[in-house]
Short mmCIF file of C-alpha atoms in Angstrom, two decimals:
data_model
loop_
_atom_site.label_atom_id
_atom_site.label_comp_id
_atom_site.label_asym_id
_atom_site.label_seq_id
_atom_site.Cartn_x
_atom_site.Cartn_y
_atom_site.Cartn_z
CA MET A 580 61.06 48.02 10.29
CA SER A 581 62.99 47.76 13.60
CA PHE A 582 63.99 44.35 15.33
CA SER A 583 61.76 44.96 18.15
CA ALA A 584 58.92 45.49 15.54
CA ARG A 585 59.78 42.19 13.74
CA ARG A 586 60.02 40.23 16.85
CA LYS A 587 56.70 41.33 17.87
CA GLN A 588 55.19 40.58 14.35
CA ARG A 589 56.80 36.93 14.79
CA LEU A 590 55.17 36.48 18.14
CA LYS A 591 51.82 37.74 16.94
CA LEU A 592 52.06 35.11 13.97
CA TYR A 593 53.59 32.16 15.84
CA ILE A 594 52.11 32.06 19.29
CA PRO A 595 48.54 31.03 18.05
CA LEU A 596 50.38 28.42 16.03
CA ILE A 597 52.33 27.04 18.90
CA VAL A 598 49.44 27.15 21.26
CA PHE A 599 47.06 25.40 18.86
CA SER A 600 49.73 22.86 18.04
CA PHE A 601 49.81 22.13 21.92
CA ILE A 602 46.08 21.64 21.72
CA ILE A 603 46.65 19.07 18.99
CA PHE A 604 49.37 17.59 21.13
CA LEU A 605 46.92 17.06 23.77
CA ILE A 606 43.85 15.67 21.87
CA SER A 607 46.43 13.62 19.80
CA LEU A 608 47.85 12.11 23.38
CA HIS A 609 44.12 10.96 24.01
CA ASP A 610 44.04 9.23 20.60
CA GLY A 611 47.48 7.63 21.13
CA ILE A 612 46.06 6.11 24.42
CA MET A 613 43.03 4.81 22.74
CA SER A 614 44.53 3.86 19.53
CA TYR A 615 46.38 1.31 21.94
CA MET A 616 43.38 0.53 24.46
CA ALA A 617 40.42 0.05 21.73
CA PRO A 618 42.08 -3.05 19.72
CA VAL A 619 43.20 -4.44 23.03
CA ILE A 620 39.58 -4.03 24.46
CA ILE A 621 37.92 -5.55 21.29
CA GLN A 622 40.44 -8.41 21.14
CA ASP A 623 39.77 -9.45 24.63
CA LYS A 624 36.02 -9.53 24.12
CA LEU A 625 35.46 -10.84 20.81
CA ASN A 626 38.76 -13.17 20.67
CA ASN A 627 38.94 -13.05 16.97
CA THR A 628 41.52 -11.02 14.95
CA PHE A 629 39.40 -10.92 11.71
CA LEU A 630 36.23 -9.23 13.66
CA VAL A 631 38.66 -6.80 15.63
CA GLY A 632 40.01 -5.57 12.06
CA ALA A 633 36.45 -5.58 10.80
CA VAL A 634 35.31 -3.28 13.63
CA LEU A 635 38.34 -1.07 13.74
CA SER A 636 37.78 -0.56 9.91
CA VAL A 637 34.36 0.80 10.46
CA SER A 638 35.96 4.03 11.91
CA ALA A 639 37.62 4.69 8.40
CA PHE A 640 34.54 3.41 6.46
CA PHE A 641 32.09 5.99 8.38
CA GLY A 642 34.84 8.69 8.02
CA MET A 643 34.31 8.40 4.24
CA PHE A 644 30.66 9.18 4.74
CA LEU A 645 31.26 11.71 7.17
CA ASN A 646 33.67 13.68 4.79
CA PHE A 647 30.89 13.81 2.22
CA ILE A 648 28.35 15.11 4.96
CA ILE A 649 30.69 17.90 6.24
CA ALA A 650 31.38 19.03 2.97
CA GLN A 651 27.51 18.97 2.21
CA PHE A 652 26.07 20.54 5.34
CA PHE A 653 28.96 22.31 7.14
CA SER A 654 30.92 23.84 4.41
CA LEU A 655 31.44 27.54 6.27
CA LYS A 656 32.22 26.02 9.49
CA ASP A 657 35.47 27.39 11.07
CA TYR A 658 37.89 25.67 12.96
CA THR A 659 36.10 26.47 16.43
CA PHE A 660 33.22 24.31 15.41
CA PHE A 661 35.42 21.38 14.33
CA MET A 662 37.58 21.41 17.53
CA GLY A 663 34.69 22.06 19.78
CA GLY A 664 33.14 18.77 18.07
CA THR A 665 36.45 17.05 18.30
CA LEU A 666 36.67 17.59 21.93
CA LEU A 667 33.21 16.48 22.60
CA PHE A 668 33.35 13.43 20.81
CA ALA A 669 36.74 12.45 21.98
CA LEU A 670 35.18 12.60 25.59
CA GLY A 671 32.64 10.07 24.30
CA LEU A 672 35.01 7.12 23.03
CA PRO A 673 36.61 6.32 26.53
CA LEU A 674 32.91 6.73 27.92
CA ALA A 675 31.70 4.30 25.60
CA PHE A 676 34.34 1.84 26.40
CA LEU A 677 33.76 2.22 30.45
CA PHE A 678 30.03 2.39 30.44
CA LEU A 679 28.60 0.62 27.45
CA PRO A 680 28.25 -3.20 27.28
CA ARG A 681 31.60 -4.71 25.82
CA ASP A 682 29.84 -6.34 22.85
CA LEU A 683 29.80 -5.84 19.24
CA LEU A 684 27.15 -3.32 18.57
CA PRO A 685 28.61 -1.03 21.32
CA PHE A 686 31.86 -1.53 19.90
CA ILE A 687 30.97 -0.37 16.50
CA PHE A 688 29.22 2.71 18.05
CA ALA A 689 32.48 3.51 19.61
CA MET A 690 34.31 3.26 16.42
CA ILE A 691 31.68 5.85 14.89
CA ILE A 692 32.39 8.17 17.85
CA TRP A 693 36.02 7.79 16.97
CA SER A 694 35.67 8.47 13.54
CA VAL A 695 33.85 11.89 13.91
CA TYR A 696 36.48 13.47 16.56
CA TYR A 697 39.31 11.97 14.48
CA GLU A 698 38.05 13.62 11.22
CA MET A 699 37.02 16.96 12.80
CA ARG A 700 40.40 17.44 14.20
CA ASN A 701 41.77 17.24 10.65
CA TYR A 702 39.28 19.78 9.41
CA SER A 703 40.04 22.08 12.33
CA LYS A 704 43.73 21.88 11.63
CA TYR A 705 43.14 23.02 7.76
CA ASP A 706 40.66 25.86 8.75
CA PHE A 707 43.00 27.40 11.31
CA VAL A 708 46.23 27.40 9.34
CA HIS A 709 43.94 29.19 6.60
CA ARG A 710 42.62 31.83 8.93
CA PHE A 711 45.83 32.45 11.25
CA LEU A 712 48.78 32.25 8.97
CA PRO A 713 49.73 33.56 5.40
CA THR A 714 49.85 31.30 2.57
CA GLU A 715 53.86 31.39 2.38
CA LYS A 716 53.92 29.93 6.02
CA ASN A 717 51.60 26.83 5.14
CA THR A 718 54.53 24.29 5.14
CA LEU A 719 55.92 25.75 8.37
CA ALA A 720 52.40 25.47 10.15
CA TRP A 721 51.94 21.68 9.00
CA SER A 722 55.65 20.84 9.96
CA VAL A 723 54.94 22.21 13.59
CA MET A 724 51.32 20.79 14.14
CA THR A 725 52.90 17.34 12.65
CA ILE A 726 55.88 17.64 15.22
CA PHE A 727 53.42 18.01 18.19
CA GLN A 728 51.01 15.43 16.76
CA SER A 729 53.95 12.75 16.28
CA THR A 730 55.41 13.28 19.65
CA SER A 731 52.01 12.67 21.32
CA TYR A 732 51.54 9.38 19.32
CA MET A 733 55.08 8.25 20.49
CA LEU A 734 54.06 9.02 24.23
CA GLY A 735 50.61 7.72 24.09
CA PRO A 736 51.45 3.82 23.98
CA ALA A 737 54.30 4.26 26.40
CA ILE A 738 51.88 6.00 28.81
CA THR A 739 49.12 3.10 28.37
CA VAL A 740 51.55 0.53 28.89
CA TYR A 741 52.48 1.94 32.35
CA LEU A 742 49.08 2.84 33.24
CA VAL A 743 47.42 -0.51 32.10
CA SER A 744 50.17 -2.45 34.26
CA LYS A 745 48.44 -0.47 37.55
CA GLN A 746 44.93 -0.84 36.52
CA THR A 747 43.01 -2.23 33.57
CA ASN A 748 40.89 0.91 33.19
CA LEU A 749 43.15 3.50 34.11
CA PRO A 750 44.03 4.50 30.64
CA LEU A 751 40.74 5.32 29.84
CA TYR A 752 40.28 7.44 32.83
CA ALA A 753 43.65 9.33 31.79
CA SER A 754 42.27 10.13 28.26
CA LEU A 755 39.25 11.66 29.93
CA ILE A 756 41.39 13.86 32.26
CA ILE A 757 43.55 14.69 29.15
CA THR A 758 40.57 15.55 26.90
CA ALA A 759 39.01 17.84 29.94
CA ILE A 760 42.55 19.71 30.12
CA THR A 761 42.49 20.18 26.47
CA MET A 762 39.12 21.69 26.61
CA LEU A 763 40.32 24.20 29.32
CA VAL A 764 43.39 25.17 27.29
CA PHE A 765 41.24 25.72 24.08
CA PHE A 766 38.84 27.83 25.87
CA VAL A 767 41.92 30.11 27.03
CA PHE A 768 43.24 30.12 23.53
CA MET A 769 39.66 31.51 22.19
CA SER A 770 39.31 33.84 24.99
CA PHE A 771 42.83 35.52 23.63
CA TYR A 772 42.53 34.95 20.01
CA LYS A 773 38.98 35.68 18.28
CA LYS A 774 38.34 33.91 15.11
CA LYS A 775 38.90 35.61 11.86
CA ASP A 776 36.00 36.01 9.49
CA TYR A 777 36.05 35.58 5.58
CA GLY A 778 34.09 38.75 4.95
CA ASN A 779 31.12 37.86 2.65
CA GLN A 780 30.14 34.35 3.43
CA SER A 781 26.91 33.78 4.89
CA ALA A 782 26.49 31.55 8.05
CA ASP A 783 22.85 30.87 6.98
CA GLU A 784 23.64 29.49 3.39
CA LYS A 785 21.67 26.43 2.97
CA PRO A 786 23.05 23.01 2.68
CA ARG A 787 23.83 21.91 -0.92
CA SER A 788 22.05 18.80 -2.28
CA PHE A 789 23.56 15.39 -2.55
CA TRP A 790 23.85 15.95 -6.49
CA LYS A 791 25.30 19.39 -6.43
CA GLU A 792 27.71 18.00 -3.81
CA LEU A 793 29.01 15.18 -6.14
CA SER A 794 29.36 17.82 -8.87
CA ILE A 795 31.32 20.06 -6.76
CA ILE A 796 33.71 17.06 -5.78
CA LYS A 797 33.89 16.02 -9.51
CA VAL A 798 35.07 19.19 -10.56
CA LEU A 799 37.85 19.63 -8.02
CA THR A 800 38.77 15.96 -8.26
CA LYS A 801 39.32 16.55 -12.13
CA ARG A 802 42.28 18.92 -11.34
CA ILE A 803 44.11 17.16 -8.58
CA TRP A 804 43.15 13.49 -9.02
CA ALA A 805 46.71 12.05 -9.66
CA LEU A 806 47.63 14.11 -6.46
CA VAL A 807 44.78 12.28 -4.53
CA ILE A 808 45.90 8.80 -5.89
CA PHE A 809 49.26 9.36 -4.60
CA SER A 810 47.96 10.60 -1.25
CA PHE A 811 46.01 7.24 -1.07
CA ALA A 812 49.23 5.44 -1.72
CA ILE A 813 51.42 7.31 0.73
CA THR A 814 48.65 6.82 3.41
CA LEU A 815 48.77 3.15 2.55
CA LEU A 816 52.52 3.02 3.76
CA ASP A 817 51.31 4.06 7.07
CA VAL A 818 48.39 1.55 6.97
CA THR A 819 51.00 -1.17 6.20
CA PHE A 820 53.29 -0.24 9.24
CA TRP A 821 50.37 -0.03 11.61
CA THR A 822 48.70 -3.47 10.51
CA THR A 823 51.15 -5.99 9.20
CA GLY A 824 54.12 -4.02 10.32
CA VAL A 825 53.16 -4.28 13.99
CA LEU A 826 52.97 -8.30 13.59
CA TYR A 827 56.36 -8.11 11.40
CA ALA A 828 57.81 -5.84 14.33
CA GLU A 829 56.86 -8.91 16.67
CA LYS A 830 58.68 -11.26 14.74
CA LEU A 831 61.60 -9.20 14.75
CA ARG A 832 61.65 -8.66 18.36
CA VAL A 833 61.72 -12.41 18.91
CA GLU A 834 64.62 -12.92 16.43
CA SER A 835 66.84 -10.10 17.76
CA LYS A 836 66.92 -7.65 20.81
CA TRP A 837 67.06 -4.79 18.20
CA GLY A 838 63.66 -5.76 16.50
CA GLY A 839 61.93 -3.77 19.23
CA MET A 840 63.31 -0.75 17.52
CA PHE A 841 61.23 -1.22 14.59
CA LEU A 842 58.07 0.83 15.08
CA ILE A 843 60.09 3.35 17.46
CA LEU A 844 62.24 4.21 14.37
CA TYR A 845 59.50 4.72 12.02
CA CYS A 846 57.96 7.18 14.55
CA LEU A 847 61.08 9.16 15.97
CA PRO A 848 62.44 10.99 12.53
CA THR A 849 59.25 13.07 12.37
CA ILE A 850 60.21 15.25 15.58
CA PHE A 851 63.47 16.06 14.04
CA ILE A 852 62.54 16.31 10.20
CA GLY A 853 59.62 18.34 10.64
CA TRP A 854 61.94 21.36 11.52
CA ILE A 855 63.78 21.02 8.15
CA ILE A 856 60.85 20.27 5.91
CA PRO A 857 60.10 24.11 5.18
CA HIS A 858 63.78 24.40 3.87
CA LEU A 859 63.58 21.47 1.55
CA TYR A 860 61.16 22.42 -1.33
CA GLN A 861 62.51 25.62 -2.52
CA SER A 862 64.00 24.31 -5.87
CA LEU A 863 61.26 21.76 -6.60
CA GLY A 864 58.30 23.25 -5.16
CA LYS A 865 56.03 21.43 -2.49
CA LYS A 866 54.18 19.19 -4.67
CA ARG A 867 57.02 17.72 -6.84
CA THR A 868 59.37 17.46 -3.39
CA ALA A 869 56.63 15.55 -1.92
CA LEU A 870 56.22 13.12 -4.81
CA VAL A 871 60.03 12.80 -5.21
CA ALA A 872 60.09 11.92 -1.36
CA GLY A 873 57.41 9.44 -2.00
CA ILE A 874 59.48 7.82 -4.64
CA GLY A 875 62.41 7.52 -2.01
CA ALA A 876 59.98 6.14 0.45
CA GLY A 877 58.80 3.41 -2.25
CA ILE A 878 62.35 2.39 -3.19
CA SER A 879 63.00 1.83 0.59
CA LEU A 880 60.16 -0.27 1.32
CA ILE A 881 61.23 -2.34 -1.80
CA PHE A 882 64.40 -2.82 -0.08
CA LEU A 883 62.88 -3.38 2.92
CA GLY A 884 60.65 -6.38 1.69
CA LEU A 885 63.85 -7.87 0.22
CA SER A 886 66.04 -7.35 3.47
CA SER A 887 66.85 -9.97 6.20
CA ASN A 888 69.56 -8.11 8.11
CA ILE A 889 68.22 -6.29 11.39
CA PHE A 890 70.49 -3.31 10.86
CA THR A 891 69.70 -2.82 7.43
CA ILE A 892 65.92 -3.22 7.88
CA LEU A 893 66.23 -0.63 10.81
CA GLY A 894 68.16 1.89 8.67
CA LEU A 895 65.66 1.47 5.73
CA VAL A 896 62.73 1.87 8.19
CA VAL A 897 64.34 5.25 9.05
CA LEU A 898 64.53 6.23 5.19
CA ILE A 899 61.11 5.18 4.90
CA SER A 900 59.80 7.34 7.77
CA ILE A 901 61.51 10.45 6.38
CA GLY A 902 60.27 10.25 2.82
CA TYR A 903 56.81 9.69 4.48
CA ASP A 904 56.98 12.61 6.60
CA VAL A 905 58.22 14.67 4.05
CA ALA A 906 55.78 13.86 1.56
CA THR A 907 52.67 13.86 3.85
CA VAL A 908 53.64 17.22 5.50
CA LEU A 909 54.09 18.72 1.84
CA ILE A 910 51.05 17.11 0.45
CA CYS A 911 49.12 18.71 3.30
CA ALA A 912 50.59 22.23 2.80
CA THR A 913 49.86 21.62 -0.88
CA PHE A 914 46.20 21.11 -0.21
CA GLU A 915 46.29 24.03 2.07
CA ASP A 916 47.59 26.25 -0.56
CA TYR A 917 44.72 25.08 -2.76
CA ILE A 918 42.19 25.90 0.15
CA THR A 919 43.52 29.67 0.45
CA ARG A 920 42.25 29.79 -3.21
CA LEU A 921 38.67 28.58 -2.56
CA ASP A 922 35.77 30.29 -0.91
CA THR A 923 32.74 28.29 0.01
CA THR A 924 34.22 24.80 -1.36
CA LYS A 925 37.32 24.90 0.59
CA GLN A 926 35.82 22.14 2.75
CA ASP A 927 35.11 20.08 -0.23
CA LEU A 928 38.72 20.20 -0.84
CA VAL A 929 39.68 18.76 2.51
CA SER A 930 36.89 16.24 2.07
CA ILE A 931 38.49 14.81 -0.96
CA ASN A 932 41.86 14.48 0.72
CA GLN A 933 40.21 12.86 3.78
CA LEU A 934 38.47 10.57 1.66
CA SER A 935 41.66 9.11 0.05
CA GLY A 936 43.07 8.65 3.49
CA ASN A 937 39.92 7.04 4.74
CA LEU A 938 39.67 4.55 1.85
CA ALA A 939 43.28 3.73 2.55
CA TYR A 940 42.67 2.79 6.23
CA THR A 941 39.41 1.07 5.17
CA ILE A 942 40.79 -1.39 2.46
CA GLY A 943 44.47 -1.33 3.44
CA PRO A 944 44.11 -3.74 6.44
CA VAL A 945 42.22 -6.39 4.54
CA LEU A 946 44.49 -6.03 1.48
CA MET A 947 47.71 -6.32 3.32
CA GLY A 948 46.56 -8.81 5.61
CA TYR A 949 45.59 -11.01 2.21
CA ILE A 950 48.96 -10.21 0.82
CA CYS A 951 51.03 -11.53 4.12
CA TYR A 952 48.53 -14.54 4.18
CA LYS A 953 49.20 -15.71 0.59
CA SER A 954 53.09 -14.80 0.84
CA ASP A 955 54.90 -13.16 3.64
CA PHE A 956 55.32 -9.79 5.64
CA GLY A 957 57.87 -8.73 2.88
CA ALA A 958 55.28 -8.97 0.08
CA SER A 959 53.10 -6.31 1.79
CA PHE A 960 56.17 -3.97 1.91
CA LEU A 961 56.86 -4.59 -1.89
CA PHE A 962 53.25 -4.20 -2.88
CA ALA A 963 53.24 -0.53 -0.97
CA GLY A 964 56.58 0.60 -2.43
CA ILE A 965 55.83 -0.31 -5.96
CA LEU A 966 52.41 1.37 -5.77
CA ILE A 967 53.78 4.60 -4.20
CA ILE A 968 56.55 4.90 -6.96
CA ILE A 969 54.16 4.42 -9.79
CA SER A 970 51.45 6.78 -8.45
CA ALA A 971 54.43 9.51 -7.76
CA LEU A 972 55.78 8.99 -11.29
CA TYR A 973 52.56 9.34 -12.96
CA ALA A 974 51.77 12.40 -11.08
CA LEU A 975 55.00 13.93 -11.93
CA VAL A 976 54.39 13.25 -15.51
CA VAL A 977 50.75 14.47 -15.71
CA LEU A 978 50.66 17.28 -13.29
CA PRO A 979 51.47 20.86 -14.19
CA ARG A 980 53.64 22.71 -12.04
CA LYS A 981 51.05 25.09 -10.91
CA ILE A 982 47.48 23.67 -10.64
CA LYS A 983 44.79 26.27 -10.94
CA MET A 984 41.49 25.93 -9.17
CA PRO A 985 38.41 25.70 -11.24
CA HIS A 986 36.76 28.86 -10.13
CA ARG A 987 34.50 29.05 -13.22
CA GLU A 988 33.35 25.63 -13.21
CA LEU A 989 32.46 25.75 -9.57
CA ALA A 990 30.55 28.99 -10.05
CA ILE A 991 28.32 27.39 -12.68
CA VAL A 992 27.65 24.23 -10.57
CA LEU A 993 26.95 26.54 -7.43
CA LYS A 994 24.59 28.56 -9.32
CA LYS A 995 22.76 25.73 -11.17
CA LYS A 996 19.27 25.27 -9.92
CA GLU A 997 18.30 21.73 -8.75
CA LYS A 998 15.70 19.80 -10.87
CA LYS A 999 12.47 19.38 -9.22
CA PHE A 1000 10.98 15.75 -9.65
CA TRP A 1001 7.59 17.10 -8.08
CA LYS A 1002 5.48 19.83 -7.74
CA ASN A 1003 4.16 21.32 -4.38
#
């Protein structure tokens, strides 16, 4: 193949990924703004940190319910359906804060809206990679999307702080404008790149029953449950940094002029490490490299919990961030590999991974807050680090190097007729 032909082939492969990643960047920029604004608005009205945490946890709790619903009723939907839903519900969140009464029930309603678009964004990412890129490019695809998404989450709070200093509701209007621009970019993208079909899948397939869906999730989870536990543990690391870690960062900022770098250094490495992650796993494989990176992050967390020197703390934060980024990208790429081996149950596998993350975001803030209340900030880092190390070591021991998808068991469950408890 000539150089010109190879270049055309690369462009055909990578341009859709870059454009779609830019769409992810825009909608994540909106989410970054709302992630800063929502707690501020809720706290300003309720003036109770426990209630604020409880309201915010509604988003993750409803997300677990939504994961099950998507797998049951929308198992054959593609990334266009999920991204379309993402954009429509993303518009709803700032509109809810702008036009609904700022009270407890409207806040809970806003959290449900937030949960829907956040979950749908993730489903769209998995399906897009599955349809547009070959399996060997899964890690590269997730690395690129993570770089774009992480950059937006760094910019979002900074933009919000600037805009809110001009006018209180200005960030909400900015998020609306960003979402509208995202819709336009996505429409243009769809006009150039038609969606790819899987061939024999029927768009008219009936939704599965509740019990059949539970059976499918049970069959899939039996093969990868150690990986799901690790995914929960590594997500708990992120929860720790964005809950008790935020309070710890404020404490450091008061004690030292360098303390304000705590969360910045946690976010920053993602932009750079994403480019080299595709080259890290060749010797061990994606799954085992993710587990080893998780162990590294866990050890760094333990030292962070025991450290008091500001420069040691900041150095450990960088190591934790690198370990977390490598682990999460490769776990997503590993799940993407498994998805390519499934047919009508691919969304169920996405839901299993999403459920573990939502569980971490549901119980994590309460758990870490309780640990800090009983001890101190360091104890929360120690707990998260130990949990990650134990889950990673266990997964390394029990998981085979190559996990086979249970096609035969899934076929039996899918063909099984439902019991009828009444007659027509």
